[in-house]
Amino acid sequence: MRRVILSLCLLVFSTATVAAQQYDLVLRGGRVMDPETGLDAVRNVGIRDGKIVRISAEAVSGRRVIDAGGLIVAPGFIDLHQHGQDMASQRVKALDGVTTALELEIGAPDVAQFLKSKEGHSLIHYGTSASHVAARAAVFGAPLPPEIVGAKAGAPEILPKSGPATDQPATPDQIEAIQDRLRAELDAGGLAIGMGIQYTPGATRLEVIDMFRLAAERRLPVYTHMRSAGRVEPGSAIEAVSEVIGAAAVTGASLHIVHINSTCLRDSLECLAMVEGARARGLDVTTEAYPYIAGMTAVNSALFNPGWREKLGIDYGDLVLPDTGEHLTKERFEELHNSSATRWVLVFGNTQEVVDKVIPHPLVMIASDGAEGHPRNAGTYSRVLAQYVREKGTVTLMDAIRKMSFMPAEMLERSTLAARQKGRLREGADADIVVFDAVTISDRATFEKPMEPSVGVQYLVVGGKLVVDEGKIVPDVFPGRAIVGPGKIGSERP
Ligand SMILES: [Zn+2]
Protein backbone atom coordinates (compact mmCIF):
# COMPACT_ATOMS: atom_id res chain seq x y z
CA MET A 1 0.00 0.00 0.00
CA ARG A 2 2.77 2.42 0.96
CA ARG A 3 4.47 1.67 -2.29
CA VAL A 4 1.29 2.45 -4.26
CA ILE A 5 0.89 5.79 -2.47
CA LEU A 6 4.54 6.64 -3.06
CA SER A 7 4.32 5.88 -6.77
CA LEU A 8 1.07 7.83 -6.98
CA CYS A 9 2.81 10.77 -5.34
CA LEU A 10 5.69 10.45 -7.77
CA LEU A 11 3.27 10.33 -10.67
CA VAL A 12 1.48 13.49 -9.51
CA PHE A 13 4.79 15.24 -8.88
CA SER A 14 6.26 14.33 -12.24
CA THR A 15 3.07 15.28 -14.11
CA ALA A 16 3.11 18.68 -12.40
CA THR A 17 6.76 19.20 -13.33
CA VAL A 18 6.16 18.27 -16.93
CA ALA A 19 3.11 20.55 -17.04
CA ALA A 20 5.20 23.44 -15.76
CA GLN A 21 7.76 22.94 -18.49
CA GLN A 22 5.62 21.84 -21.36
CA TYR A 23 4.15 24.34 -23.73
CA ASP A 24 1.61 23.80 -26.46
CA LEU A 25 3.99 25.36 -28.89
CA VAL A 26 7.60 26.51 -28.78
CA LEU A 27 9.28 28.86 -31.26
CA ARG A 28 12.95 27.98 -30.74
CA GLY A 29 15.93 30.16 -31.44
CA GLY A 30 14.32 32.91 -33.55
CA ARG A 31 15.28 36.57 -33.49
CA VAL A 32 12.59 37.88 -31.20
CA MET A 33 11.67 41.52 -31.84
CA ASP A 34 9.31 43.46 -29.60
CA PRO A 35 8.68 47.07 -30.59
CA GLU A 36 7.29 48.02 -27.17
CA THR A 37 10.37 47.12 -25.13
CA GLY A 38 12.95 47.15 -27.93
CA LEU A 39 13.89 43.52 -27.24
CA ASP A 40 15.87 42.25 -30.23
CA ALA A 41 17.62 39.00 -29.34
CA VAL A 42 17.67 35.28 -30.01
CA ARG A 43 15.11 33.73 -27.67
CA ASN A 44 12.86 30.73 -27.20
CA VAL A 45 9.15 31.47 -26.96
CA GLY A 46 6.81 29.16 -25.02
CA ILE A 47 3.09 29.38 -25.82
CA ARG A 48 0.28 27.88 -23.78
CA ASP A 49 -3.50 28.35 -23.79
CA GLY A 50 -3.31 31.12 -26.35
CA LYS A 51 -0.79 33.20 -24.41
CA ILE A 52 2.92 33.88 -24.63
CA VAL A 53 3.99 32.34 -21.33
CA ARG A 54 7.75 32.32 -21.55
CA ILE A 55 10.42 34.21 -23.48
CA SER A 56 13.82 32.88 -22.52
CA ALA A 57 17.38 32.31 -23.61
CA GLU A 58 17.15 28.94 -21.84
CA ALA A 59 15.80 25.86 -23.55
CA VAL A 60 12.04 25.28 -23.23
CA SER A 61 10.17 22.19 -24.33
CA GLY A 62 6.75 21.82 -25.86
CA ARG A 63 4.39 19.48 -27.63
CA ARG A 64 5.38 21.09 -30.90
CA VAL A 65 8.76 22.73 -31.23
CA ILE A 66 9.42 24.90 -34.28
CA ASP A 67 12.98 25.73 -35.21
CA ALA A 68 12.81 29.47 -35.82
CA GLY A 69 16.58 29.83 -36.27
CA GLY A 70 17.38 32.55 -38.79
CA LEU A 71 13.79 33.83 -38.74
CA ILE A 72 12.20 36.93 -37.23
CA VAL A 73 9.65 36.32 -34.46
CA ALA A 74 7.42 39.41 -34.13
CA PRO A 75 3.95 40.36 -32.93
CA GLY A 76 1.38 39.50 -35.62
CA PHE A 77 0.42 42.43 -37.79
CA ILE A 78 -2.79 44.31 -36.95
CA ASP A 79 -4.67 45.77 -39.91
CA LEU A 80 -7.03 48.51 -38.75
CA HIS A 81 -8.49 48.90 -42.22
CA GLN A 82 -9.53 45.71 -43.98
CA HIS A 83 -12.75 45.62 -45.97
CA GLY A 84 -12.61 42.09 -47.39
CA GLN A 85 -13.59 39.80 -44.53
CA ASP A 86 -14.21 36.76 -46.74
CA MET A 87 -12.13 33.60 -46.44
CA ALA A 88 -10.10 34.19 -49.62
CA SER A 89 -9.02 37.57 -48.23
CA GLN A 90 -8.26 36.10 -44.81
CA ARG A 91 -5.97 33.51 -46.36
CA VAL A 92 -3.86 36.06 -48.19
CA LYS A 93 -3.82 38.29 -45.11
CA ALA A 94 -2.51 35.39 -43.01
CA LEU A 95 0.24 34.72 -45.55
CA ASP A 96 1.08 38.44 -45.34
CA GLY A 97 1.63 38.17 -41.56
CA VAL A 98 -1.70 39.62 -40.40
CA THR A 99 -3.25 38.12 -37.24
CA THR A 100 -6.00 40.76 -36.78
CA ALA A 101 -7.91 42.51 -39.59
CA LEU A 102 -10.58 45.05 -38.67
CA GLU A 103 -13.11 46.90 -40.81
CA LEU A 104 -12.89 50.30 -39.10
CA GLU A 105 -13.21 52.73 -42.02
CA ILE A 106 -16.71 52.37 -43.45
CA GLY A 107 -17.72 49.67 -40.95
CA ALA A 108 -19.93 46.63 -41.42
CA PRO A 109 -23.55 47.71 -42.01
CA ASP A 110 -24.84 45.57 -39.14
CA VAL A 111 -22.41 44.89 -36.29
CA ALA A 112 -24.36 42.03 -34.67
CA GLN A 113 -24.85 40.19 -37.96
CA PHE A 114 -21.24 40.74 -38.92
CA LEU A 115 -19.94 39.30 -35.64
CA LYS A 116 -22.34 36.39 -35.85
CA SER A 117 -21.32 35.56 -39.43
CA LYS A 118 -17.64 35.40 -38.43
CA GLU A 119 -17.93 33.39 -35.25
CA GLY A 120 -16.10 30.07 -35.53
CA HIS A 121 -15.27 30.72 -39.19
CA SER A 122 -12.35 33.08 -38.98
CA LEU A 123 -8.66 32.40 -39.54
CA ILE A 124 -7.67 35.66 -37.92
CA HIS A 125 -9.18 38.09 -35.41
CA TYR A 126 -11.90 40.43 -36.69
CA GLY A 127 -13.99 43.40 -35.64
CA THR A 128 -15.74 46.46 -37.01
CA SER A 129 -16.69 50.04 -36.35
CA ALA A 130 -20.28 51.25 -36.23
CA SER A 131 -20.98 52.54 -39.73
CA HIS A 132 -22.13 56.14 -40.16
CA VAL A 133 -22.70 55.46 -43.89
CA ALA A 134 -25.01 52.53 -43.10
CA ALA A 135 -26.79 54.39 -40.29
CA ARG A 136 -27.45 57.27 -42.65
CA ALA A 137 -28.80 54.89 -45.31
CA ALA A 138 -31.15 53.29 -42.78
CA VAL A 139 -32.45 56.63 -41.52
CA PHE A 140 -33.03 57.93 -45.05
CA GLY A 141 -35.09 54.83 -45.77
CA ALA A 142 -32.57 53.25 -48.11
CA PRO A 143 -31.19 50.44 -45.96
CA LEU A 144 -28.27 48.53 -47.42
CA PRO A 145 -29.03 45.26 -49.16
CA PRO A 146 -28.72 42.29 -46.80
CA GLU A 147 -26.31 40.38 -49.06
CA ILE A 148 -23.57 42.90 -48.39
CA VAL A 149 -23.84 42.53 -44.64
CA GLY A 150 -21.13 40.36 -43.16
CA ALA A 151 -18.17 39.09 -45.13
CA LYS A 152 -18.86 41.53 -47.94
CA ALA A 153 -18.60 44.52 -45.65
CA GLY A 154 -17.25 47.45 -47.59
CA ALA A 155 -18.61 46.15 -50.87
CA PRO A 156 -19.25 48.89 -53.41
CA GLU A 157 -23.02 48.66 -52.92
CA ILE A 158 -22.55 50.45 -49.62
CA LEU A 159 -21.48 53.61 -51.43
CA PRO A 160 -24.17 54.70 -53.94
CA LYS A 161 -23.20 57.71 -56.04
CA SER A 162 -26.48 59.47 -55.54
CA GLY A 163 -29.74 59.27 -53.68
CA PRO A 164 -31.09 60.97 -50.57
CA ALA A 165 -28.79 59.09 -48.16
CA THR A 166 -25.80 60.16 -50.24
CA ASP A 167 -26.65 63.71 -51.26
CA GLN A 168 -29.14 65.21 -48.84
CA PRO A 169 -28.40 66.99 -45.60
CA ALA A 170 -29.99 65.34 -42.57
CA THR A 171 -32.59 67.24 -40.57
CA PRO A 172 -32.00 67.62 -36.81
CA ASP A 173 -34.42 64.73 -36.26
CA GLN A 174 -32.56 62.58 -38.76
CA ILE A 175 -29.23 63.40 -37.12
CA GLU A 176 -30.67 62.21 -33.81
CA ALA A 177 -31.94 59.05 -35.48
CA ILE A 178 -28.50 58.40 -37.03
CA GLN A 179 -26.94 58.85 -33.59
CA ASP A 180 -29.46 56.45 -32.03
CA ARG A 181 -28.69 53.85 -34.65
CA LEU A 182 -24.96 54.29 -34.03
CA ARG A 183 -25.46 53.94 -30.27
CA ALA A 184 -27.19 50.61 -30.89
CA GLU A 185 -24.36 49.50 -33.18
CA LEU A 186 -21.79 50.43 -30.53
CA ASP A 187 -23.84 48.49 -27.98
CA ALA A 188 -23.62 45.50 -30.35
CA GLY A 189 -19.80 45.62 -30.21
CA GLY A 190 -18.68 48.34 -32.61
CA LEU A 191 -15.14 49.47 -31.84
CA ALA A 192 -15.46 53.06 -33.03
CA ILE A 193 -17.51 55.24 -35.34
CA GLY A 194 -16.53 54.70 -38.96
CA MET A 195 -17.21 57.51 -41.42
CA GLY A 196 -16.76 57.76 -45.18
CA ILE A 197 -17.59 61.44 -45.52
CA GLN A 198 -16.63 61.60 -49.20
CA TYR A 199 -19.26 58.93 -49.90
CA THR A 200 -21.99 60.91 -48.14
CA PRO A 201 -21.39 64.43 -49.44
CA GLY A 202 -24.85 65.44 -48.19
CA ALA A 203 -23.59 65.23 -44.60
CA THR A 204 -23.04 68.77 -43.39
CA ARG A 205 -20.10 69.91 -41.26
CA LEU A 206 -22.50 70.06 -38.34
CA GLU A 207 -23.58 66.45 -38.87
CA VAL A 208 -19.93 65.41 -38.85
CA ILE A 209 -19.39 67.31 -35.59
CA ASP A 210 -22.51 65.65 -34.13
CA MET A 211 -21.07 62.20 -34.93
CA PHE A 212 -17.79 63.18 -33.27
CA ARG A 213 -19.88 64.31 -30.27
CA LEU A 214 -21.37 60.85 -30.03
CA ALA A 215 -17.89 59.29 -30.23
CA ALA A 216 -16.75 61.60 -27.42
CA GLU A 217 -19.81 60.69 -25.35
CA ARG A 218 -18.86 57.01 -25.69
CA ARG A 219 -15.13 57.79 -25.32
CA LEU A 220 -14.43 56.01 -28.60
CA PRO A 221 -12.51 57.20 -31.66
CA VAL A 222 -13.76 58.21 -35.11
CA TYR A 223 -12.07 56.52 -38.07
CA THR A 224 -12.69 58.51 -41.20
CA HIS A 225 -12.24 58.62 -44.92
CA MET A 226 -12.25 62.40 -45.27
CA ARG A 227 -14.58 64.60 -47.29
CA SER A 228 -12.37 65.37 -50.24
CA ALA A 229 -9.07 64.79 -51.99
CA GLY A 230 -6.76 66.81 -54.18
CA ARG A 231 -5.63 70.42 -54.40
CA VAL A 232 -8.55 72.36 -55.85
CA GLU A 233 -10.26 74.77 -53.44
CA PRO A 234 -12.84 74.66 -52.06
CA GLY A 235 -12.84 70.98 -51.29
CA SER A 236 -9.11 70.28 -51.09
CA ALA A 237 -7.55 67.55 -48.97
CA ILE A 238 -6.15 70.32 -46.75
CA GLU A 239 -9.69 71.55 -46.13
CA ALA A 240 -10.78 67.97 -45.44
CA VAL A 241 -8.05 67.51 -42.82
CA SER A 242 -9.01 70.86 -41.27
CA GLU A 243 -12.63 69.71 -41.01
CA VAL A 244 -11.94 66.52 -39.08
CA ILE A 245 -9.20 67.97 -36.90
CA GLY A 246 -11.62 70.79 -36.08
CA ALA A 247 -14.34 68.27 -35.22
CA ALA A 248 -11.91 66.42 -32.95
CA ALA A 249 -10.86 69.69 -31.30
CA VAL A 250 -14.36 70.93 -30.51
CA THR A 251 -15.69 67.57 -29.31
CA GLY A 252 -12.70 65.89 -27.66
CA ALA A 253 -13.10 62.69 -29.69
CA SER A 254 -10.02 60.80 -30.86
CA LEU A 255 -9.56 60.93 -34.61
CA HIS A 256 -7.94 58.41 -36.93
CA ILE A 257 -7.54 59.57 -40.54
CA VAL A 258 -7.51 56.54 -42.83
CA HIS A 259 -5.23 56.16 -45.88
CA ILE A 260 -3.70 59.62 -45.76
CA ASN A 261 -1.73 58.61 -48.85
CA SER A 262 -4.76 58.17 -51.09
CA THR A 263 -6.78 61.15 -49.82
CA CYS A 264 -4.00 63.71 -49.60
CA LEU A 265 -2.07 62.41 -52.65
CA ARG A 266 0.64 64.97 -53.58
CA ASP A 267 -0.13 66.93 -50.42
CA SER A 268 0.39 63.97 -48.11
CA LEU A 269 3.36 65.53 -46.35
CA GLU A 270 1.39 68.74 -45.76
CA CYS A 271 -1.45 66.67 -44.32
CA LEU A 272 1.01 64.81 -42.10
CA ALA A 273 2.36 68.17 -40.90
CA MET A 274 -1.20 69.12 -39.94
CA VAL A 275 -1.60 65.88 -37.98
CA GLU A 276 1.72 66.57 -36.29
CA GLY A 277 0.61 70.11 -35.41
CA ALA A 278 -2.69 68.91 -33.97
CA ARG A 279 -0.87 66.34 -31.83
CA ALA A 280 1.61 68.95 -30.65
CA ARG A 281 -1.39 70.91 -29.35
CA GLY A 282 -2.70 67.98 -27.40
CA LEU A 283 -5.24 66.52 -29.83
CA ASP A 284 -5.44 62.75 -30.25
CA VAL A 285 -5.03 62.42 -34.03
CA THR A 286 -3.47 59.42 -35.76
CA THR A 287 -3.16 58.19 -39.31
CA GLU A 288 -2.22 55.30 -41.59
CA ALA A 289 -1.10 54.57 -45.15
CA TYR A 290 -0.59 51.71 -47.59
CA PRO A 291 2.40 51.28 -49.91
CA TYR A 292 0.81 51.58 -53.37
CA ILE A 293 0.40 54.44 -55.85
CA ALA A 294 -3.19 53.48 -56.73
CA GLY A 295 -6.34 53.36 -54.67
CA MET A 296 -9.52 51.46 -55.40
CA THR A 297 -13.16 52.38 -54.96
CA ALA A 298 -16.55 52.03 -56.61
CA VAL A 299 -16.69 53.68 -60.04
CA ASN A 300 -20.33 54.59 -59.39
CA SER A 301 -19.74 56.20 -56.02
CA ALA A 302 -19.95 59.89 -55.13
CA LEU A 303 -16.17 60.07 -55.33
CA PHE A 304 -16.54 60.36 -59.11
CA ASN A 305 -19.23 62.99 -59.15
CA PRO A 306 -18.47 65.92 -61.53
CA GLY A 307 -15.13 67.62 -61.00
CA TRP A 308 -13.17 64.53 -59.97
CA ARG A 309 -10.58 64.85 -62.75
CA GLU A 310 -9.73 68.42 -61.78
CA LYS A 311 -9.72 67.60 -58.06
CA LEU A 312 -7.54 64.50 -58.31
CA GLY A 313 -5.38 65.82 -61.14
CA ILE A 314 -5.90 62.63 -63.14
CA ASP A 315 -7.78 61.61 -66.29
CA TYR A 316 -10.04 58.81 -67.47
CA GLY A 317 -7.08 56.66 -68.50
CA ASP A 318 -5.82 56.63 -64.89
CA LEU A 319 -8.86 54.56 -63.95
CA VAL A 320 -8.34 50.84 -64.53
CA LEU A 321 -10.73 47.92 -64.08
CA PRO A 322 -9.04 45.43 -61.75
CA ASP A 323 -10.45 42.28 -63.33
CA THR A 324 -9.56 43.09 -66.95
CA GLY A 325 -6.83 45.74 -66.79
CA GLU A 326 -8.92 47.97 -69.04
CA HIS A 327 -8.00 51.67 -68.90
CA LEU A 328 -11.18 53.72 -69.09
CA THR A 329 -12.08 56.26 -71.72
CA LYS A 330 -14.57 59.10 -71.25
CA GLU A 331 -17.34 57.03 -72.85
CA ARG A 332 -16.58 53.90 -70.87
CA PHE A 333 -16.38 55.89 -67.63
CA GLU A 334 -19.77 57.51 -68.24
CA GLU A 335 -21.28 54.10 -68.95
CA LEU A 336 -19.92 52.54 -65.75
CA HIS A 337 -20.48 55.58 -63.53
CA ASN A 338 -24.11 55.80 -64.60
CA SER A 339 -24.75 52.08 -64.42
CA SER A 340 -26.69 50.69 -61.49
CA ALA A 341 -24.32 47.69 -61.41
CA THR A 342 -21.57 48.53 -58.96
CA ARG A 343 -17.97 47.93 -59.91
CA TRP A 344 -14.55 48.50 -58.40
CA VAL A 345 -12.05 50.67 -60.22
CA LEU A 346 -8.34 51.22 -59.55
CA VAL A 347 -7.44 54.90 -59.27
CA PHE A 348 -3.84 55.73 -60.21
CA GLY A 349 -3.67 59.06 -58.43
CA ASN A 350 -0.42 59.10 -56.47
CA THR A 351 3.30 59.06 -57.26
CA GLN A 352 5.98 56.66 -56.04
CA GLU A 353 7.95 59.64 -54.73
CA VAL A 354 5.13 60.66 -52.38
CA VAL A 355 4.40 57.13 -51.20
CA ASP A 356 8.11 56.62 -50.52
CA LYS A 357 8.08 59.65 -48.21
CA VAL A 358 4.83 58.76 -46.47
CA ILE A 359 5.60 55.15 -45.45
CA PRO A 360 8.74 55.95 -43.37
CA HIS A 361 7.07 58.95 -41.64
CA PRO A 362 7.12 58.26 -37.88
CA LEU A 363 3.39 59.07 -37.44
CA VAL A 364 2.27 56.66 -40.15
CA MET A 365 1.06 53.21 -39.21
CA ILE A 366 0.51 50.64 -41.93
CA ALA A 367 -3.05 49.60 -42.83
CA SER A 368 -4.07 47.96 -46.07
CA ASP A 369 -7.59 49.19 -47.01
CA GLY A 370 -7.75 45.68 -48.45
CA ALA A 371 -10.43 44.08 -50.58
CA GLU A 372 -10.26 41.69 -53.49
CA GLY A 373 -9.20 43.46 -56.70
CA HIS A 374 -6.26 45.51 -55.36
CA PRO A 375 -2.85 44.00 -54.48
CA ARG A 376 -2.89 45.86 -51.12
CA ASN A 377 -5.27 43.15 -49.91
CA ALA A 378 -2.60 40.46 -50.16
CA GLY A 379 0.71 42.29 -50.26
CA THR A 380 0.77 45.40 -48.03
CA TYR A 381 2.81 44.08 -45.10
CA SER A 382 5.35 42.03 -47.03
CA ARG A 383 5.77 44.92 -49.43
CA VAL A 384 6.75 47.29 -46.62
CA LEU A 385 9.31 44.74 -45.38
CA ALA A 386 10.65 44.02 -48.88
CA GLN A 387 10.70 47.52 -50.34
CA TYR A 388 11.23 49.89 -47.46
CA VAL A 389 13.25 47.78 -45.01
CA ARG A 390 15.28 45.58 -47.34
CA GLU A 391 15.56 47.41 -50.67
CA LYS A 392 15.31 51.14 -49.99
CA GLY A 393 16.54 50.95 -46.40
CA THR A 394 14.32 53.87 -45.36
CA VAL A 395 12.57 52.03 -42.50
CA THR A 396 14.38 49.89 -39.92
CA LEU A 397 13.07 46.39 -39.36
CA MET A 398 12.02 47.31 -35.81
CA ASP A 399 10.20 50.45 -36.99
CA ALA A 400 8.37 48.49 -39.69
CA ILE A 401 7.23 45.95 -37.09
CA ARG A 402 6.19 48.85 -34.82
CA LYS A 403 4.13 50.45 -37.61
CA MET A 404 2.41 47.14 -38.35
CA SER A 405 1.77 45.77 -34.85
CA PHE A 406 2.47 47.94 -31.79
CA MET A 407 1.19 51.27 -33.17
CA PRO A 408 -2.15 49.82 -34.35
CA ALA A 409 -2.49 47.94 -31.04
CA GLU A 410 -2.03 51.22 -29.16
CA MET A 411 -4.64 52.82 -31.43
CA LEU A 412 -7.01 49.96 -30.70
CA GLU A 413 -6.51 50.43 -26.94
CA ARG A 414 -8.72 53.50 -27.28
CA SER A 415 -11.55 51.03 -28.00
CA THR A 416 -10.76 47.98 -25.86
CA LEU A 417 -8.41 47.00 -23.09
CA ALA A 418 -8.02 43.63 -24.84
CA ALA A 419 -5.70 45.40 -27.27
CA ARG A 420 -3.13 45.82 -24.49
CA GLN A 421 -2.34 42.13 -24.95
CA LYS A 422 -1.82 42.54 -28.68
CA GLY A 423 0.97 44.01 -30.80
CA ARG A 424 3.54 42.95 -28.22
CA LEU A 425 5.94 40.08 -27.97
CA ARG A 426 6.21 39.73 -24.22
CA GLU A 427 5.22 37.25 -21.54
CA GLY A 428 1.50 37.49 -20.80
CA ALA A 429 0.56 38.87 -24.22
CA ASP A 430 -1.77 37.07 -26.62
CA ALA A 431 0.03 34.50 -28.75
CA ASP A 432 -0.58 36.30 -32.05
CA ILE A 433 2.80 35.93 -33.68
CA VAL A 434 4.34 36.14 -37.14
CA VAL A 435 7.52 34.22 -37.94
CA PHE A 436 9.10 35.38 -41.19
CA ASP A 437 12.29 35.33 -43.19
CA ALA A 438 13.52 38.93 -43.44
CA VAL A 439 15.76 38.00 -46.39
CA THR A 440 13.08 36.53 -48.61
CA ILE A 441 9.80 38.07 -47.50
CA SER A 442 8.12 39.66 -50.54
CA ASP A 443 4.76 40.64 -51.85
CA ARG A 444 3.71 38.80 -55.01
CA ALA A 445 0.34 40.47 -55.60
CA THR A 446 0.26 42.84 -58.57
CA PHE A 447 -2.43 44.96 -60.19
CA GLU A 448 -2.74 42.16 -62.76
CA LYS A 449 -2.76 39.35 -60.17
CA PRO A 450 -4.02 41.00 -56.98
CA MET A 451 -4.68 37.83 -54.96
CA GLU A 452 -1.21 36.33 -55.37
CA PRO A 453 -0.12 35.48 -51.80
CA SER A 454 3.07 36.92 -50.30
CA VAL A 455 6.05 34.68 -49.61
CA GLY A 456 8.32 34.59 -46.57
CA VAL A 457 5.83 34.20 -43.72
CA GLN A 458 6.85 30.74 -42.49
CA TYR A 459 4.57 30.51 -39.47
CA LEU A 460 1.61 32.47 -38.20
CA VAL A 461 0.21 31.91 -34.73
CA VAL A 462 -3.28 33.23 -33.96
CA GLY A 463 -4.50 32.84 -30.37
CA GLY A 464 -1.84 30.18 -29.80
CA LYS A 465 -2.85 28.12 -32.84
CA LEU A 466 -0.81 27.70 -36.01
CA VAL A 467 -2.66 29.12 -38.98
CA VAL A 468 0.37 29.10 -41.30
CA ASP A 469 2.78 26.18 -40.97
CA GLU A 470 5.94 25.98 -43.10
CA GLY A 471 4.56 28.68 -45.39
CA LYS A 472 1.21 27.01 -45.98
CA ILE A 473 -2.29 27.64 -44.60
CA VAL A 474 -3.29 24.96 -42.07
CA PRO A 475 -6.66 23.51 -43.14
CA ASP A 476 -9.76 23.63 -40.93
CA VAL A 477 -8.34 25.78 -38.14
CA PHE A 478 -10.35 28.88 -37.21
CA PRO A 479 -8.87 30.49 -34.11
CA GLY A 480 -9.90 34.03 -35.07
CA ARG A 481 -11.96 35.77 -32.36
CA ALA A 482 -14.06 38.90 -32.28
CA ILE A 483 -12.54 42.08 -30.94
CA VAL A 484 -15.42 44.19 -29.68
CA GLY A 485 -15.94 47.60 -28.22
CA PRO A 486 -16.99 48.42 -24.65
CA GLY A 487 -20.68 48.69 -25.54
CA LYS A 488 -20.92 44.94 -25.74
CA ILE A 489 -21.66 43.33 -22.40
CA GLY A 490 -18.63 41.63 -20.94
CA SER A 491 -16.05 43.49 -22.97
CA GLU A 492 -13.53 45.72 -21.30
CA ARG A 493 -13.76 49.48 -21.25
CA PRO A 494 -10.48 51.26 -21.79
ZN1 LIG B 1 -11.44 54.94 -48.00
mmCIF file of N, CA, C and O and ligand atoms in Angstrom, residues 105 225 259 369, ligand 1:
data_model
loop_
_atom_site.group_PDB
_atom_site.id
_atom_site.type_symbol
_atom_site.label_atom_id
_atom_site.label_comp_id
_atom_site.label_asym_id
_atom_site.label_seq_id
_atom_site.Cartn_x
_atom_site.Cartn_y
_atom_site.Cartn_z
ATOM 1 N N GLU A 105 -12.957 51.514 -41.223
ATOM 2 C CA GLU A 105 -13.208 52.727 -42.021
ATOM 3 C C GLU A 105 -14.713 52.925 -42.227
ATOM 4 O O GLU A 105 -15.335 53.716 -41.520
ATOM 5 N N HIS A 225 -12.613 58.257 -43.556
ATOM 6 C CA HIS A 225 -12.235 58.621 -44.916
ATOM 7 C C HIS A 225 -12.764 60.039 -45.068
ATOM 8 O O HIS A 225 -13.959 60.279 -44.923
ATOM 9 N N HIS A 259 -6.013 56.028 -44.632
ATOM 10 C CA HIS A 259 -5.230 56.157 -45.884
ATOM 11 C C HIS A 259 -4.917 57.600 -46.258
ATOM 12 O O HIS A 259 -5.387 58.099 -47.277
ATOM 13 N N ASP A 369 -6.384 48.830 -46.233
ATOM 14 C CA ASP A 369 -7.586 49.187 -47.011
ATOM 15 C C ASP A 369 -7.929 48.042 -47.968
ATOM 16 O O ASP A 369 -8.392 48.255 -49.079
HETATM 17 ZN ZN ZN B 1 -11.444 54.941 -47.999
#
